[in-house]
Short mmCIF file of N, CA and C in Angstrom, two decimals:
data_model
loop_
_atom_site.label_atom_id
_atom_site.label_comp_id
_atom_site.label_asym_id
_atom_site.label_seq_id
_atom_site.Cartn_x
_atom_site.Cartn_y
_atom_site.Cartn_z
N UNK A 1 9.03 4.66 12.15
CA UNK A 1 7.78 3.91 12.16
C UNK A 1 7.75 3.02 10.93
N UNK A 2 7.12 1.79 11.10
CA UNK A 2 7.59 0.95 9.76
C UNK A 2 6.37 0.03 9.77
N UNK A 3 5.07 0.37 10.74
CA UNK A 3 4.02 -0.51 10.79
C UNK A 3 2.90 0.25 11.42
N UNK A 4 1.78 0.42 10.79
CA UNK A 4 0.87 1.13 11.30
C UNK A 4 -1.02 0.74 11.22
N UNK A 5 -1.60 0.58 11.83
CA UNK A 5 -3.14 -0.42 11.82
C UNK A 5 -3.93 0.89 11.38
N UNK A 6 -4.62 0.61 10.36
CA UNK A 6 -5.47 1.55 9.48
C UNK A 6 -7.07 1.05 9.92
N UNK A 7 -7.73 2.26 10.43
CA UNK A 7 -9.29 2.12 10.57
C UNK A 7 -9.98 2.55 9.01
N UNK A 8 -11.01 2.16 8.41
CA UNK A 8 -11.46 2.71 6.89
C UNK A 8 -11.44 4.07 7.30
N UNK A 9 -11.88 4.92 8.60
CA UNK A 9 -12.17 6.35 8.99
C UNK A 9 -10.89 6.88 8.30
N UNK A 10 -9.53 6.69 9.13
CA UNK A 10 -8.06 6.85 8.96
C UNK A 10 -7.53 6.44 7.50
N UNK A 11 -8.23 5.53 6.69
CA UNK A 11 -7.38 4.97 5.69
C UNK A 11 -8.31 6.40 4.68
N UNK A 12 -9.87 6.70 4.96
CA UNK A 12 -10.55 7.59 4.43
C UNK A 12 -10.23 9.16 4.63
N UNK A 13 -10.01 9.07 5.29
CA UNK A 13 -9.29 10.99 5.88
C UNK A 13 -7.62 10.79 5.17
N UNK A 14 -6.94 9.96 4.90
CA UNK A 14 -5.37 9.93 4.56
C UNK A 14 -5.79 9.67 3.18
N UNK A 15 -6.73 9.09 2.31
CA UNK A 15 -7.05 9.23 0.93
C UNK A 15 -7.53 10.77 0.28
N UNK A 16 -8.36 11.17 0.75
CA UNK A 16 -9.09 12.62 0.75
C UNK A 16 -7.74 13.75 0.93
N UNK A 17 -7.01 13.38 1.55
CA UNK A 17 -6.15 14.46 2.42
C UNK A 17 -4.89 14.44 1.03
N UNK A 18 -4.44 13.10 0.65
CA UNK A 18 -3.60 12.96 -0.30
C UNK A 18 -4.58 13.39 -1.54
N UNK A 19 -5.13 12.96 -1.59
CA UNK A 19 -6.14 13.65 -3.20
C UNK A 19 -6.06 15.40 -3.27
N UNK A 20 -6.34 15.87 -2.59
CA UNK A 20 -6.08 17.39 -2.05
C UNK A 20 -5.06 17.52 -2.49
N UNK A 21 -4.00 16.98 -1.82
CA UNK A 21 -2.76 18.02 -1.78
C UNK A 21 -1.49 17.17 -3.02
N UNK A 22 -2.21 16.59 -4.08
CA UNK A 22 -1.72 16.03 -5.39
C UNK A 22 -0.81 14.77 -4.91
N UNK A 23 -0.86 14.29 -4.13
CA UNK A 23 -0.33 12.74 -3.93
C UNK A 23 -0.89 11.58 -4.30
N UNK A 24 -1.69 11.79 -4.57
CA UNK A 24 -2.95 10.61 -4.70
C UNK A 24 -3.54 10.43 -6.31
N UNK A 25 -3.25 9.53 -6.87
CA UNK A 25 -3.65 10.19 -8.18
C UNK A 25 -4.70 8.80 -8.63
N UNK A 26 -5.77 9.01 -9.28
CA UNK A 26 -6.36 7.22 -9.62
C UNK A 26 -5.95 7.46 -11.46
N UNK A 27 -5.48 5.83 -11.05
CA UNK A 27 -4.67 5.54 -12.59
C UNK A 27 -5.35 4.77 -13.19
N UNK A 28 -5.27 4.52 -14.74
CA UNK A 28 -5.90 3.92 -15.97
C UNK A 28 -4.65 2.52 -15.55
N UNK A 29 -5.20 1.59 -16.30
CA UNK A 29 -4.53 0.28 -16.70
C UNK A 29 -3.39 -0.50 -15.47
N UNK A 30 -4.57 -0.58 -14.44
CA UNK A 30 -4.05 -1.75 -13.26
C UNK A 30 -4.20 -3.11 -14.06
N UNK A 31 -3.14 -3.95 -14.02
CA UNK A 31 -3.18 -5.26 -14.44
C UNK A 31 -4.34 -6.30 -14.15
N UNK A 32 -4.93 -7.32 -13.95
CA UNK A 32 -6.38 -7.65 -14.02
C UNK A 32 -5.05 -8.96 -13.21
N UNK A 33 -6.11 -9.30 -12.37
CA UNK A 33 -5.32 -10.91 -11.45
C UNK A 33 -5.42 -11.81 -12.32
N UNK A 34 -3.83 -12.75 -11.98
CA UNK A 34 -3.59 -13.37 -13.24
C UNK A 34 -4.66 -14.97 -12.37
N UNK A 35 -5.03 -15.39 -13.60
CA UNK A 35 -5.71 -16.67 -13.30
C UNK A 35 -4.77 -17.68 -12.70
N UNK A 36 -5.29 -18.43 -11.38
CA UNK A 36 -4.38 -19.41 -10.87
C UNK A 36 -4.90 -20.86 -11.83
N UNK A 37 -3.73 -21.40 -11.93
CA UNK A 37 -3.64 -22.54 -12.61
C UNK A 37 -4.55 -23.75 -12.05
N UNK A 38 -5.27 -24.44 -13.53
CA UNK A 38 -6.87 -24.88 -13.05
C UNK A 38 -6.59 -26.18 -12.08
N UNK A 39 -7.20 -26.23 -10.79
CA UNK A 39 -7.48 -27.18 -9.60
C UNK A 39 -5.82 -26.96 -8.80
N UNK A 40 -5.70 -25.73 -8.76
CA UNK A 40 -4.24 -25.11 -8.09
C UNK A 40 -5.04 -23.70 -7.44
N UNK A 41 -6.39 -23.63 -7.34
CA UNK A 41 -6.59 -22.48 -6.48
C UNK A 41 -6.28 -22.05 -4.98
N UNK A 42 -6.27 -23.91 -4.68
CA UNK A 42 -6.68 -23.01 -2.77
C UNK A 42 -4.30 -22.76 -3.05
N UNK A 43 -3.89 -23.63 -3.59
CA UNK A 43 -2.67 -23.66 -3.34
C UNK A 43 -1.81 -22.02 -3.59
N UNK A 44 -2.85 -21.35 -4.69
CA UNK A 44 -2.39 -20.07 -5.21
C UNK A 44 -2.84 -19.29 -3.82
N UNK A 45 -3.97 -19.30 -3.53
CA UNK A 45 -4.05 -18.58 -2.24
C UNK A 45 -3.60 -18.81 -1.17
N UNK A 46 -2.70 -19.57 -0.55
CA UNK A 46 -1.39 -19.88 -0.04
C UNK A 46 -0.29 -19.50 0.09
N UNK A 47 0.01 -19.17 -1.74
CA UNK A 47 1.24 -18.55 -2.23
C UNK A 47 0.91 -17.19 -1.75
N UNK A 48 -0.33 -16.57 -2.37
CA UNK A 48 -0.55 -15.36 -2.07
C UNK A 48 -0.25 -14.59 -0.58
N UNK A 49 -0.19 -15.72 0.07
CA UNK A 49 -0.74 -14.77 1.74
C UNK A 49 0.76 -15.39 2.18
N UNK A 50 1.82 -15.83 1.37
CA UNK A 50 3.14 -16.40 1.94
C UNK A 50 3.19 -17.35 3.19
N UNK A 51 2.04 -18.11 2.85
CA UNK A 51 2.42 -19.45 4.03
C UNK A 51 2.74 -20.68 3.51
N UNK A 52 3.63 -20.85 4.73
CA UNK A 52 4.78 -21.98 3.76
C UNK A 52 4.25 -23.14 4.52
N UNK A 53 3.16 -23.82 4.08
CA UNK A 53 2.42 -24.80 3.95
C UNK A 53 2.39 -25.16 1.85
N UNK A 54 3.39 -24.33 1.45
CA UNK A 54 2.95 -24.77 -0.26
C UNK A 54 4.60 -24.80 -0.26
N UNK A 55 4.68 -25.90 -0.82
CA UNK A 55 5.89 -26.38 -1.85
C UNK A 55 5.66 -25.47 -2.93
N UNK A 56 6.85 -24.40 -3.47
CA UNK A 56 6.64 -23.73 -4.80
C UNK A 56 7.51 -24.76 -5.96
N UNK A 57 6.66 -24.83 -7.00
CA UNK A 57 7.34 -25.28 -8.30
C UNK A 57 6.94 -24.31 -9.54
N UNK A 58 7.61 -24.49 -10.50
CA UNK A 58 7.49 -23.66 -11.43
C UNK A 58 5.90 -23.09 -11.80
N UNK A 59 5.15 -23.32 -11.63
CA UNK A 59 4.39 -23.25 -11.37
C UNK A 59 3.37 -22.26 -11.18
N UNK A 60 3.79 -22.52 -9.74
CA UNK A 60 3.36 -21.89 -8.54
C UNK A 60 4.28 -20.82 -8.62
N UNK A 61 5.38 -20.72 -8.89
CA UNK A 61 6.16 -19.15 -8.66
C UNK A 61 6.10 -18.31 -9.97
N UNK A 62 5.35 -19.03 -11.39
CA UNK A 62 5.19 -18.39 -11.87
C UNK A 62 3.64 -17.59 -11.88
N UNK A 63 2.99 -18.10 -11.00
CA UNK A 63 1.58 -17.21 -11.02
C UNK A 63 2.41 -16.34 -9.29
N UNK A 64 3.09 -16.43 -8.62
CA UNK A 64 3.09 -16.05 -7.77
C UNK A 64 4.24 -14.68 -8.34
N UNK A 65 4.71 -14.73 -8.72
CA UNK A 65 5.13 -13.94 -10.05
C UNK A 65 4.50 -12.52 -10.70
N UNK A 66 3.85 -13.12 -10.79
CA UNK A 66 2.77 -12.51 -11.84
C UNK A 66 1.62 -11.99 -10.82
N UNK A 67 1.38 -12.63 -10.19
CA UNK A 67 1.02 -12.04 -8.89
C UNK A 67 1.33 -10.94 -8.01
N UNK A 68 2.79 -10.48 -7.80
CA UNK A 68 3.07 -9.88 -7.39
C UNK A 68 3.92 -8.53 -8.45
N UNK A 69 3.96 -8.91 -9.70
CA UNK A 69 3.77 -7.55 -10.67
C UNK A 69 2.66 -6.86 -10.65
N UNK A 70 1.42 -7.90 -10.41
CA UNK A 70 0.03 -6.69 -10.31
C UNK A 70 -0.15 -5.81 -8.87
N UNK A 71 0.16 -6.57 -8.04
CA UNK A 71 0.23 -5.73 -6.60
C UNK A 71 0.93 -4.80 -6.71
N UNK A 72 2.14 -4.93 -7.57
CA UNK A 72 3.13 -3.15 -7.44
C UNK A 72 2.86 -2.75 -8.54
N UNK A 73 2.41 -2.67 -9.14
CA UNK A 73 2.13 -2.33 -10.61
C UNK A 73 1.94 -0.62 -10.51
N UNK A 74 2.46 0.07 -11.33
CA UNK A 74 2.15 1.70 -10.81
C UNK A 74 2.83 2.17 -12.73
N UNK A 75 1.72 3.27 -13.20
CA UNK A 75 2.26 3.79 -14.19
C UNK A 75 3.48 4.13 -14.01
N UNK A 76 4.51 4.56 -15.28
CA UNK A 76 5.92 4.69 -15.65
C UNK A 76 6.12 6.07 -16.15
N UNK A 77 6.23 7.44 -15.36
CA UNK A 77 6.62 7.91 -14.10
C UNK A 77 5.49 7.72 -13.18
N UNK A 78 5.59 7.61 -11.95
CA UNK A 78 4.42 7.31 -11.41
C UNK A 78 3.80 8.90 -10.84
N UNK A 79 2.35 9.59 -11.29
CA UNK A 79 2.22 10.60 -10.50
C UNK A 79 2.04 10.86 -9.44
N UNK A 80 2.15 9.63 -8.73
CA UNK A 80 2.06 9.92 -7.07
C UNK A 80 1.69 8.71 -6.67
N UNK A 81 0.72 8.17 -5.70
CA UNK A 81 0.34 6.81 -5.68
C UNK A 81 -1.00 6.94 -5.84
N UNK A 82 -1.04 5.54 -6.65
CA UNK A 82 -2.37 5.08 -6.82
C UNK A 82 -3.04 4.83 -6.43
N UNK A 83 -4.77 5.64 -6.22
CA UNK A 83 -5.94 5.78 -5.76
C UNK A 83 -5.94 3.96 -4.99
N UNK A 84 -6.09 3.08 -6.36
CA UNK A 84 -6.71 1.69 -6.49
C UNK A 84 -5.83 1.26 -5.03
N UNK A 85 -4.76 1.93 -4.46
CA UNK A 85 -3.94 0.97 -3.53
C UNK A 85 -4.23 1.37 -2.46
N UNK A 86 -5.48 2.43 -1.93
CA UNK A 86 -5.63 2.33 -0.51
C UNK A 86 -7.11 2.12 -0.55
N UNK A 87 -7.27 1.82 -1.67
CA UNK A 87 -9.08 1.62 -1.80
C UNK A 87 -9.69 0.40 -1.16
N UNK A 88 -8.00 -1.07 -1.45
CA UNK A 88 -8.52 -1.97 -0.84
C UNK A 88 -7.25 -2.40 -0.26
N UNK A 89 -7.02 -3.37 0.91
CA UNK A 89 -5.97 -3.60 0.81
C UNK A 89 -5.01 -4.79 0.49
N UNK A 90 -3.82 -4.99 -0.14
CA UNK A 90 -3.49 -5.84 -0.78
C UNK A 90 -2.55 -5.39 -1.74
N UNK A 91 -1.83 -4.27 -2.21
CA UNK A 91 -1.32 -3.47 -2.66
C UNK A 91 0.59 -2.74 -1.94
N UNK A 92 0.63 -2.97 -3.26
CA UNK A 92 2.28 -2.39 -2.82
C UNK A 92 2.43 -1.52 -3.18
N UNK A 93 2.99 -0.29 -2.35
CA UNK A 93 3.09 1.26 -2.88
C UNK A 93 4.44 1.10 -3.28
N UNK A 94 4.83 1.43 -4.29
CA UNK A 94 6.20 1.51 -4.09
C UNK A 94 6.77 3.11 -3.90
N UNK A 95 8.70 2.26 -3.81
CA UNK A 95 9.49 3.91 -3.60
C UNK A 95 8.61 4.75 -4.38
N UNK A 96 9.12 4.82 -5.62
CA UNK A 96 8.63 6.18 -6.21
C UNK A 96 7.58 6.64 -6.29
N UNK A 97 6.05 5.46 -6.26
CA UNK A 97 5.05 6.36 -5.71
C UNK A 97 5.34 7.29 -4.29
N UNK A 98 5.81 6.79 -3.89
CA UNK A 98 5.91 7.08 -2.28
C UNK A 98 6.78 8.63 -2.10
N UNK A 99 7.60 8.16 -3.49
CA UNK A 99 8.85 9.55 -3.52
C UNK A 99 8.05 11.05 -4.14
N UNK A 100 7.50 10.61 -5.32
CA UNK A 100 6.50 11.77 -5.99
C UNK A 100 5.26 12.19 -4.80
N UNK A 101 4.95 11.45 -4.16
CA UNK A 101 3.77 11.38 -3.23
C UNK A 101 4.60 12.85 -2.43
N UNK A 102 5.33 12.32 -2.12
CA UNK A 102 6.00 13.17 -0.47
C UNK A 102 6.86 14.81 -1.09
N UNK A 103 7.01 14.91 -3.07
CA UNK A 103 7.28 16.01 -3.34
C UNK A 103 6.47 16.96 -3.20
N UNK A 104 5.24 16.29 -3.48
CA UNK A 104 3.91 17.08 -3.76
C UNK A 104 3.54 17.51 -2.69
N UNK A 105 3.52 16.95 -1.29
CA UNK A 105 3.29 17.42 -0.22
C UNK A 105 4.45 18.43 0.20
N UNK A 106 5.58 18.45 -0.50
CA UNK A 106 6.54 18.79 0.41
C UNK A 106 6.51 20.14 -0.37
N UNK A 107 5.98 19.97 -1.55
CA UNK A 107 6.00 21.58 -2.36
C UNK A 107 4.41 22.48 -1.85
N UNK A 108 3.31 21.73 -1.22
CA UNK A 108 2.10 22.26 -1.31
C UNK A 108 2.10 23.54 -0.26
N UNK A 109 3.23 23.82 0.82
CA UNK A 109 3.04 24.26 1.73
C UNK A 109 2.68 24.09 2.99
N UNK A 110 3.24 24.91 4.23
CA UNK A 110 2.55 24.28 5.70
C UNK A 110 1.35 25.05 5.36
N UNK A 111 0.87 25.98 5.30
CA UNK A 111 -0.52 26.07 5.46
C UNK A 111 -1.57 25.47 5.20
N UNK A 112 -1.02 25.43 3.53
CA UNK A 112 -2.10 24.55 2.91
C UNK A 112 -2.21 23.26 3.34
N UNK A 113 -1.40 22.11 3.47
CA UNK A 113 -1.25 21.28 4.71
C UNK A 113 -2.00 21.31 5.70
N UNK A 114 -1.66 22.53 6.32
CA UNK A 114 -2.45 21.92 7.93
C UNK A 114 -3.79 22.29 7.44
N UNK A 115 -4.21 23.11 7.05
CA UNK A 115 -5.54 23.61 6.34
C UNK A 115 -6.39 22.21 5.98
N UNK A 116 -6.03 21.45 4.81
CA UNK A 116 -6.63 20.68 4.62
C UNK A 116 -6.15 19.20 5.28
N UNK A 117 -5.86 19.10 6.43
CA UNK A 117 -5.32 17.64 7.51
C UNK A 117 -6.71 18.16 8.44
N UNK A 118 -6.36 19.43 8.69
CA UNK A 118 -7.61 20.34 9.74
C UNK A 118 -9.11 20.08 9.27
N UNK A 119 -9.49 20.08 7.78
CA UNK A 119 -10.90 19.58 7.11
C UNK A 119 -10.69 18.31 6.74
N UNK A 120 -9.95 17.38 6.86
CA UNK A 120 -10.23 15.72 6.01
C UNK A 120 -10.25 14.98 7.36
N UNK A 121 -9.51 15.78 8.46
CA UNK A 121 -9.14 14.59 9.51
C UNK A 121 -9.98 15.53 10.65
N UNK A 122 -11.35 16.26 9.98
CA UNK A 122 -12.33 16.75 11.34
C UNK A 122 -12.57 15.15 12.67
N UNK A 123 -13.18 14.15 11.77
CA UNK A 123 -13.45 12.98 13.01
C UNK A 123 -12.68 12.03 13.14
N UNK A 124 -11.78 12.47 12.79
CA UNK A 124 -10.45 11.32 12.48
C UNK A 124 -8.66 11.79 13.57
N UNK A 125 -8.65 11.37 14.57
CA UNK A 125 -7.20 11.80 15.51
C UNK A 125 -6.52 12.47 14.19
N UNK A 126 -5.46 13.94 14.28
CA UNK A 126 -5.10 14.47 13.01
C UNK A 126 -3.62 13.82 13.33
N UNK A 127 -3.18 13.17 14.80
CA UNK A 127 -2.02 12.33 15.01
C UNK A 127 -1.32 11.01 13.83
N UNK A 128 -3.03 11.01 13.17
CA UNK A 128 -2.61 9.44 12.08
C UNK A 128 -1.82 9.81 11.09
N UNK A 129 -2.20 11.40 10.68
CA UNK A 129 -1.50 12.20 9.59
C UNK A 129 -0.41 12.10 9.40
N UNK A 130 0.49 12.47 10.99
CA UNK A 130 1.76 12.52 11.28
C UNK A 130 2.60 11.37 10.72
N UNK A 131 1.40 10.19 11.64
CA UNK A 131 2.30 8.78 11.90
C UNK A 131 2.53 8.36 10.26
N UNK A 132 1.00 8.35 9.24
CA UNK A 132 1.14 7.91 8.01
C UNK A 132 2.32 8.77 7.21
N UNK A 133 2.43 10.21 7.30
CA UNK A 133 3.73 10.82 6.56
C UNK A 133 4.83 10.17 7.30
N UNK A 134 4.92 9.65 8.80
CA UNK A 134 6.84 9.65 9.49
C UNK A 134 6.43 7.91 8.31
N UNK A 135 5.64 7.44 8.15
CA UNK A 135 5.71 5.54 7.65
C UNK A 135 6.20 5.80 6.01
N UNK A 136 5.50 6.44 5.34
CA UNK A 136 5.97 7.32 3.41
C UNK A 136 7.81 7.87 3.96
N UNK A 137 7.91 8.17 4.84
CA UNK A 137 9.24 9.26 4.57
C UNK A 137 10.50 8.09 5.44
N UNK A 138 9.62 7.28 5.85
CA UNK A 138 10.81 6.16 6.51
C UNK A 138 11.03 5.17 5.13
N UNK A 139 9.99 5.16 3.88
CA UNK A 139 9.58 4.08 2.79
C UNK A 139 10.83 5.02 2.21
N UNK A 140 10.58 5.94 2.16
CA UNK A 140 11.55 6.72 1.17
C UNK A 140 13.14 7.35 1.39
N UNK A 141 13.41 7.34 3.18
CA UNK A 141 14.53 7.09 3.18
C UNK A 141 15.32 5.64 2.95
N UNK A 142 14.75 4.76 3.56
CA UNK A 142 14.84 2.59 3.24
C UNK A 142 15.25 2.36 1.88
N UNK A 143 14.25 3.21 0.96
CA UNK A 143 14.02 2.96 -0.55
C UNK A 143 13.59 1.23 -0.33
N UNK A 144 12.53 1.04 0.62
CA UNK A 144 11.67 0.19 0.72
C UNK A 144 10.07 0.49 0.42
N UNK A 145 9.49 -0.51 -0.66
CA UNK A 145 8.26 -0.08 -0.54
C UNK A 145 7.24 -0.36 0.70
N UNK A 146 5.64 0.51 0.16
CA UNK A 146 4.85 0.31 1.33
C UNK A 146 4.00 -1.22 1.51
N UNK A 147 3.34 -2.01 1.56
CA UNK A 147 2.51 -2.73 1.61
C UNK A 147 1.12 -2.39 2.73
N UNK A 148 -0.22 -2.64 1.86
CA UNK A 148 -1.15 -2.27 3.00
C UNK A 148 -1.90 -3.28 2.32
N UNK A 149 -1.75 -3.97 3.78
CA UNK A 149 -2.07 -5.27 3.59
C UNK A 149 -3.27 -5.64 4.58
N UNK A 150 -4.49 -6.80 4.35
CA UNK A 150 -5.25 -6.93 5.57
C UNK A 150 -4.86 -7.60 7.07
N UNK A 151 -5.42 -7.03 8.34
CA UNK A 151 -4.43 -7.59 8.96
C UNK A 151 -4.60 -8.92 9.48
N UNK A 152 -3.64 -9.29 10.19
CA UNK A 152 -3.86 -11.13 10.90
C UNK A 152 -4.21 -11.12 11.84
N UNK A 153 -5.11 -9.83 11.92
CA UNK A 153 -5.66 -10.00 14.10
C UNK A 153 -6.75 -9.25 13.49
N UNK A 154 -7.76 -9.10 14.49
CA UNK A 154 -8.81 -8.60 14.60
C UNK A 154 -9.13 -7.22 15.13
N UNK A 155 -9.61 -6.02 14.56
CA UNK A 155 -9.29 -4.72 14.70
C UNK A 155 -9.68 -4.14 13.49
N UNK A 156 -7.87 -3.81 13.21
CA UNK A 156 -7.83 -2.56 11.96
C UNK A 156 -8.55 -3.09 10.78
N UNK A 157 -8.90 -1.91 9.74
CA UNK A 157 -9.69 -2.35 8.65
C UNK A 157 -8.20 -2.83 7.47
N UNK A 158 -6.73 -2.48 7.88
CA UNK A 158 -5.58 -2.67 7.18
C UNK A 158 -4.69 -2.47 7.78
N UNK A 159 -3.33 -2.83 7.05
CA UNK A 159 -2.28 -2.46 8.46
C UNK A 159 -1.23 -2.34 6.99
N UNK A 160 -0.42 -1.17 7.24
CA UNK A 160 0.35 -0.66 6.59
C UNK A 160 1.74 -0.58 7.08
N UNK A 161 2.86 -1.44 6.30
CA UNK A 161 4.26 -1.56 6.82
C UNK A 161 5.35 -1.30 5.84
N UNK A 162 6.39 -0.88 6.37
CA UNK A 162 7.48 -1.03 5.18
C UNK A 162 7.70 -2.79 4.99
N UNK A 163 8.13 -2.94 3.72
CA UNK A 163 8.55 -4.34 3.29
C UNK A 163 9.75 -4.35 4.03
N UNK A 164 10.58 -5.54 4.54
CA UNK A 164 11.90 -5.68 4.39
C UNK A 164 12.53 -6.02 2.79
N UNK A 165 13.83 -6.01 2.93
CA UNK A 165 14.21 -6.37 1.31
C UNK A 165 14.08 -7.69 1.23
N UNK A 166 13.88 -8.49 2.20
CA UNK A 166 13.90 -10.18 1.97
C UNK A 166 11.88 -10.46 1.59
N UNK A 167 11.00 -9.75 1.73
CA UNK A 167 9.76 -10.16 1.47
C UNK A 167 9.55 -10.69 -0.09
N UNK A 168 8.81 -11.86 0.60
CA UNK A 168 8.39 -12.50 -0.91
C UNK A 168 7.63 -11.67 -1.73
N UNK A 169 7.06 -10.31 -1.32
CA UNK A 169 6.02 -9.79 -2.31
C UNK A 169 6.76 -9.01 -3.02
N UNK A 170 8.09 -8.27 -2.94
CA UNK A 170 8.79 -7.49 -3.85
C UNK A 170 9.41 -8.25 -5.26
N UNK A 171 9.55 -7.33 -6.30
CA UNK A 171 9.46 -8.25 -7.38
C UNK A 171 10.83 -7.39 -7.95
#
């Protein structure tokens, strides 16, 4: 699985569920968005969403740059992944969040597991559980990160995919 459409219910029961079982950790000192260069806004938000309607020049790839260090940005070891990256979407999980994420689950136990998937995902299909761990454990065999990004259709509240290695957002 390498693409998956997140409802806030589903993105809210898979936050709660990772907070529980030590995957989820909220971190001090996320980078602050770097300012786009003055009367270069709509062009930065262009860069941002990778539509190639923008000629990049130095520029432009250096806020796009810098741009995309704050999207993956994750403390150095990372304790798991960061709260701030399913809070909204726009965010790159990377491997090793993704790798510490899936120890912690993988040390917590099946009981404790199904125990608390059974209380976070009461009104929530407990099927998303599955699909969101097979999308983390496909990130972490790839050693591709996650992106949960908003989507380009109308629906999900986010849509969560592995990167390929050619995406402009990996840095």
């Amino acid at each position: 699985m390498n693409h998956l459409p997140l409802t806030e219910a589903e993105v809210g029961a898979v936050a709660l569920t990772m907070l529980d079982l030590g995957m989820l950790h909220p971190v001090e000192g996320v980078p602050a968005e770097p300012a786009p260069p003055s009367g270069r806004e709509s062009e930065c938000l262009q860069v941002q969403l990778g539509l190639p309607t923008v000629r990049l020049d130095d520029e432009l790839r250096d806020f796009l740059k810098a741009h995309n260090r704050r999207i993956s940005w994750h403390p150095s070891p990372p304790p798991g992944i960061g709260a701030h990256k399913l809070k909204t979407p726009g965010w790159v999980i990377s491997v090793a969040e993704v790798r510490v994420a899936l120890t912690a689950l993988d040390s917590a136990g099946r009981q404790t597991v199904r125990s608390t998937v059974d209380r976070r995902f009461a009104d929530v299909d407990r099927e998303f559980w599955e699909d969101w761990v097979k999308l983390l454990r496909g990130s972490a065999d790839a050693g591709l990160p996650v992106l949960v990004e908003f989507p380009d259709y109308e629906g999900p509240w986010a849509i969560a995919e592995i990167l390929m290695e050619s995406d402009y957002r990996l840095v």
